[in-house]
Amino acid sequence: MDFESVAVIGLGYIGLPTAAILATHGVQVLGVDVNAEVVETVNQGRIHIVEPELEAVVSGVTSSGRLRAVCQPEPAAAFIIAVPTPFTDGHAPDVSYIEKAAQSIAPHLRSGVLVILESTSPVGTTERLSRWLAEARPDLHFPHQFGEAADVNVVYCPERVLPGHILHELVYNDRIIGGITPRCAQRAASLYGAFLKGQSFLTNSRTAEMAKLSENAFRDVNIALANELAEIADSFDINPWEVIDLANRHPRVNILQPGPGVGGHCIAVDPWFLVHGAPAQARIIRVAREINDAKPRQVVSKVKQHSARFTAPVIACLGLAYKADIDDLRESPAVEIVRELAAERAGTLLVVEPHVKELPFALQDLSDVKLVDLGEACAKADIILLLVNHRQFKAVDRRLLMEKIVIDTRGVWR
Ligand code: SAJ
C-alpha cells in the first residue's frame, strides 16, 4: 500500500471507525472534524458516538500515536471524505458539507494524491467534487478533465455498514469502488486493501453512487411493502405478523417487518436523492417514502382512539431508539410518536428506554412525559405501546400485559 498517511474528513459514524481501522493497520491517520469538542474527545481516546467496541480501538490508536485528531486538514497521501449529506426542505439533497470539505483539503493537494468520497451522495456528486477541487487548484490536473492523465485521483466508495455492527462490517462487507477513471478506482482498492476482508468491485463513480442509493431504496421500499401489508391485514382483522411469517415460508419470498416508521440517518433520507434526481421515473421509491413517513402519525391516531376511553389515561411507551438493541435515538419514529402524543395531551406518558439514563432533548421539559423502568410502566399503564423490539421487551412477563390495552407496533408479543 502506497498510502503511508491518510486524512479522514468528518469523524462521525463512518469517519471515526474508518480512521480507527486504518490506524490499526499501520497507517498514520489524521482525523479532521470542524467540531473542536469531537477533536478533543478523540484525542483523549474517547468517542462521542454510540458504537460497540469502537472506544477501545480509538483509545488504542490514539495512545500509540497512529490516530491524531485536528480541526483543519494537513497534507496527506489520501483524503477520505465522510461528512453528512442531509436533505433540505422539499427533500433536495444538501451537498454543501462535501463542498466545504473540498475547499478545506484543496490547499493540501499535490500530484499523486487520492481523494475518496464515502458520504451517501446524489448521482454525479463525485464529478462535482472533482470540479470543485479543480476550481480551487487550477495548477493541478483532475480526472473529470484529464482522464488517466490527471495528477489527482478522485473516487466514490460508499460506506455500507450497519450501525451497531460497524467494526465488523467495515472489514467484512464487500466494497463498491467507483473511480472517475479506472486508475482512480484501482488506487482506492489498494488503499482499502489495508484492512478489507470483503471483496472490492470496481466501477465508475456514477454507477457506485447509484448502487449505494439503490441499496437503501431497496430496503425502504420493502419496509413500505411490509407496512402496507400490515395495514391491509389490520383492515381484515388478521394478524399481520402471522401473515408475513407464513408468506415467508415460500422459498422466494422474504417480506421485511412492519413497524412504527423508518428511523436513522440513512434509509429515510437517501431514497429522496433518487426521487429528486429522476422524479418522473422514481415512482415506487417516492410512494414508499410517503408510506413509511406516514407511519408515526398512524400510530399516534391508534393510541388516541384507545386513550379517548379513559378519563386520565396512563400510556407506557416502550422504547425510544430508532431500532432494536441500540441506544441511537437519531431520527427515531418512537421519539416522534411520544412527542406527538405529549403535544396532543393523549395522557400521562411513562417512557421506558433501557439504553438511556435521561430523556432526549426533544422530550425534556414535557410535564406529561417521564422516564421510568419497565416494571413501573407496565404496572401503572392502561395502554402499553411497544415501539422498539429491544431484547428486554421480548422477555417481558406476559402477566404484566394482562387486562391492558396492548398496541404492539413491532409484533414482539404477536
Ligand atoms: N425497519 C423496519 N422493518 C424492517 C427493517 C428495518 O421497520 O424490517 C426500520 C428500523 O426499525 C429502523 C429503520 O428501518 O427504524 C432503518 O433500520 P435498518 O436496520 O434497516 O438500517 P440502518 O439505517 O441502521 O442502516 C442502513 C443499512 N442499509 C441497508 O441495510 C440497505 C446499512 O447497511 C447502511 O450502511 C446504512 O443504512 C447507511 O449508512 O446508509
Coordinates of N, CA, C and O and ligand atoms in Angstrom, one line a residue, residues 13-14 120 158-164 166 169 173 212 214-220 222-224 226-227 255-268 270 292 321-324 326 328 330-334 387-389 409-410, ligand 1:
Y13 N -20.2 8.8 12.4 CA -20.4 7.3 12.5 C -19.6 6.5 11.5 O -19.4 5.3 11.7
I14 N -19.2 7.2 10.4 CA -18.4 6.4 9.4 C -16.9 6.8 9.4 O -16.0 6.0 9.5
T120 N -22.9 9.3 1.5 CA -24.0 8.9 0.5 C -24.4 10.2 -0.3 O -24.7 11.2 0.3
P158 N -18.8 4.2 -1.4 CA -19.8 4.4 -0.4 C -19.6 3.5 0.9 O -19.2 2.4 0.7
E159 N -19.9 4.1 2.0 CA -20.0 3.3 3.2 C -21.2 2.4 3.2 O -22.3 2.9 2.6
R160 N -21.2 1.2 3.7 CA -22.4 0.3 3.7 C -22.6 -0.3 5.0 O -23.2 -1.4 5.1
V161 N -22.0 0.2 6.1 CA -22.0 -0.5 7.4 C -23.3 -0.3 8.2 O -23.8 0.8 8.2
L162 N -23.7 -1.3 8.9 CA -24.9 -1.2 9.8 C -24.5 -0.7 11.1 O -23.7 -1.3 11.8
P163 N -25.1 0.5 11.6 CA -24.9 0.9 12.9 C -25.1 -0.2 13.9 O -26.1 -0.9 13.8
G164 N -24.2 -0.3 14.9 CA -24.3 -1.4 15.9 C -23.3 -2.6 15.5 O -22.9 -3.4 16.3
I166 N -20.6 -1.8 13.1 CA -19.8 -1.1 12.1 C -18.4 -1.7 12.1 O -17.9 -2.0 11.0
E169 N -18.5 -4.9 10.0 CA -19.0 -4.8 8.6 C -17.9 -3.9 7.8 O -17.8 -4.2 6.6
N173 N -17.7 -6.5 4.9 CA -18.6 -6.2 3.8 C -17.8 -6.0 2.5 O -16.7 -5.5 2.5
K212 N -25.3 2.7 -4.3 CA -25.5 2.9 -2.8 C -26.9 3.4 -2.6 O -27.6 2.9 -1.6
S214 N -29.5 2.8 -4.4 CA -30.4 1.7 -4.7 C -30.5 0.7 -3.5 O -31.6 0.2 -3.2
E215 N -29.4 0.5 -2.8 CA -29.4 -0.4 -1.6 C -30.4 0.1 -0.5 O -31.3 -0.7 -0.1
N216 N -30.3 1.4 -0.2 CA -31.2 1.9 0.8 C -32.6 2.1 0.3 O -33.6 1.9 1.1
A217 N -32.8 2.4 -1.0 CA -34.1 2.4 -1.6 C -34.8 1.0 -1.5 O -36.0 0.9 -1.3
F218 N -34.0 0.0 -1.8 CA -34.5 -1.4 -1.8 C -35.1 -1.7 -0.4 O -36.2 -2.2 -0.3
R219 N -34.3 -1.3 0.6 CA -34.8 -1.6 2.0 C -36.0 -0.8 2.3 O -37.0 -1.3 2.9
D220 N -36.0 0.5 1.9 CA -37.1 1.4 2.2 C -38.4 0.9 1.6 O -39.5 0.8 2.2
N222 N -39.1 -2.1 0.6 CA -39.5 -3.4 1.2 C -40.1 -3.2 2.6 O -41.1 -3.9 2.9
I223 N -39.6 -2.3 3.3 CA -40.3 -2.0 4.6 C -41.7 -1.3 4.3 O -42.6 -1.7 5.0
A224 N -41.8 -0.5 3.3 CA -43.1 0.1 3.0 C -44.1 -1.0 2.6 O -45.2 -0.9 3.0
A226 N -44.1 -4.1 3.7 CA -44.5 -4.7 4.9 C -45.5 -3.8 5.7 O -46.5 -4.3 6.2
N227 N -45.2 -2.5 5.7 CA -46.1 -1.6 6.4 C -47.5 -1.6 5.8 O -48.5 -1.6 6.5
I255 N -40.5 -11.1 3.0 CA -41.1 -9.8 3.4 C -40.4 -9.3 4.7 O -40.2 -10.1 5.6
L256 N -40.1 -8.0 4.7 CA -39.5 -7.4 5.9 C -40.6 -7.2 7.0 O -41.7 -7.6 6.8
Q257 N -40.2 -6.5 8.1 CA -41.1 -6.4 9.2 C -41.8 -5.0 9.3 O -41.1 -4.0 9.1
P258 N -43.1 -5.0 9.5 CA -43.7 -3.7 9.7 C -43.2 -3.1 11.0 O -42.7 -3.8 11.8
G259 N -43.5 -1.8 11.1 CA -43.0 -1.1 12.4 C -43.7 0.2 12.5 O -44.6 0.6 11.7
P260 N -43.2 1.1 13.4 CA -43.8 2.4 13.6 C -43.3 3.5 12.7 O -43.6 4.6 12.9
G261 N -42.5 3.1 11.8 CA -41.9 4.1 10.8 C -40.4 3.8 10.7 O -39.9 2.9 11.3
V262 N -39.8 4.5 9.7 CA -38.3 4.2 9.4 C -37.5 5.3 10.0 O -37.7 6.5 9.7
G263 N -36.6 5.0 10.9 CA -35.7 6.0 11.5 C -34.3 5.8 11.1 O -33.9 5.1 10.1
G264 N -33.4 6.5 11.8 CA -32.0 6.6 11.4 C -31.7 7.7 10.4 O -32.6 8.3 9.9
H265 N -30.4 7.8 10.1 CA -30.0 8.9 9.2 C -29.9 8.5 7.7 O -29.6 9.4 6.9
C266 N -30.2 7.3 7.4 CA -29.9 6.8 6.0 C -31.1 6.5 5.2 O -31.4 7.1 4.2
I267 N -31.9 5.5 5.7 CA -33.0 4.9 4.8 C -34.1 5.9 4.6 O -34.7 5.9 3.6
A268 N -34.3 6.8 5.6 CA -35.4 7.8 5.4 C -35.0 9.0 4.6 O -35.8 9.9 4.3
D270 N -31.9 8.8 2.0 CA -31.2 8.5 0.7 C -32.2 8.3 -0.4 O -31.9 8.8 -1.6
N292 N -43.8 5.1 4.6 CA -43.1 5.0 5.8 C -43.1 6.2 6.7 O -43.2 6.2 7.9
A321 N -35.3 4.2 20.9 CA -34.3 4.0 19.9 C -34.9 3.9 18.5 O -36.0 3.5 18.4
Y322 N -34.1 4.1 17.5 CA -34.6 4.0 16.1 C -34.8 2.6 15.7 O -35.5 2.3 14.7
K323 N -34.0 1.7 16.4 CA -34.2 0.2 16.1 C -33.8 -0.6 17.3 O -33.3 0.0 18.3
A324 N -33.9 -1.9 17.2 CA -33.7 -2.7 18.4 C -32.3 -2.8 18.9 O -31.3 -2.8 18.1
I326 N -30.1 -1.0 20.3 CA -29.0 0.1 20.2 C -29.5 1.3 21.0 O -30.7 1.4 21.3
D328 N -29.2 4.4 19.9 CA -29.2 5.5 19.0 C -30.6 6.0 18.8 O -31.5 5.3 18.3
R330 N -31.3 8.8 17.1 CA -31.4 9.8 15.9 C -32.5 9.5 15.0 O -32.7 8.3 14.6
E331 N -33.3 10.5 14.7 CA -34.4 10.3 13.7 C -35.3 9.1 14.0 O -35.7 8.4 13.2
S332 N -35.6 9.0 15.3 CA -36.3 7.8 15.7 C -37.8 8.0 15.6 O -38.3 9.0 16.2
P333 N -38.6 7.1 15.0 CA -40.0 7.3 14.9 C -40.6 7.2 16.3 O -41.6 7.9 16.6
A334 N -40.0 6.5 17.2 CA -40.5 6.3 18.6 C -40.5 7.7 19.3 O -41.5 8.0 20.0
L387 N -42.8 0.2 21.0 CA -42.3 1.0 19.9 C -41.0 0.4 19.4 O -40.7 0.6 18.2
V388 N -40.2 -0.3 20.2 CA -38.9 -0.8 19.7 C -38.8 -2.3 20.2 O -39.1 -2.5 21.4
N389 N -38.3 -3.1 19.4 CA -38.3 -4.6 19.7 C -37.0 -4.9 20.5 O -36.2 -5.8 20.1
T409 N -46.4 -2.3 18.0 CA -46.1 -1.9 16.6 C -45.0 -2.7 15.9 O -44.7 -2.6 14.8
R410 N -44.3 -3.6 16.7 CA -43.2 -4.4 16.2 C -43.5 -5.9 16.2 O -42.6 -6.7 15.8
Ligands
SAJ1 N1 -37.0 -1.3 9.9 C1 -38.3 -1.8 9.8 N2 -38.6 -3.0 9.4 C2 -37.6 -3.8 9.0 C3 -36.2 -3.4 9.0 C4 -36.0 -2.1 9.5 O1 -39.3 -1.1 10.2 O2 -37.8 -5.0 8.6 C5 -36.7 0.0 10.4 C6 -35.8 0.1 11.6 O3 -36.6 -0.2 12.8 C7 -35.2 1.4 11.5 C8 -35.1 1.7 10.0 O4 -36.0 0.7 9.4 O5 -36.1 2.4 12.1 C9 -33.7 1.5 9.5 O6 -33.0 0.4 10.1 P1 -32.1 -0.6 9.2 O7 -31.6 -1.6 10.2 O8 -32.9 -1.1 8.1 O9 -31.0 0.4 8.6 P2 -29.9 1.5 9.1 O10 -30.5 2.8 8.9 O11 -29.5 1.2 10.5 O12 -28.7 1.2 8.2 C10 -28.9 1.1 6.7 C11 -28.2 -0.1 6.2 N3 -28.7 -0.3 4.8 C12 -29.2 -1.4 4.3 O13 -29.4 -2.4 5.0 C13 -29.5 -1.5 2.9 C14 -26.7 0.0 6.3 O14 -26.1 -1.1 5.6 C15 -26.2 1.3 5.6 O15 -24.8 1.4 5.7 C16 -26.9 2.4 6.3 O16 -28.3 2.3 6.2 C17 -26.3 3.7 5.7 O17 -25.5 4.3 6.4 O18 -26.7 4.0 4.6

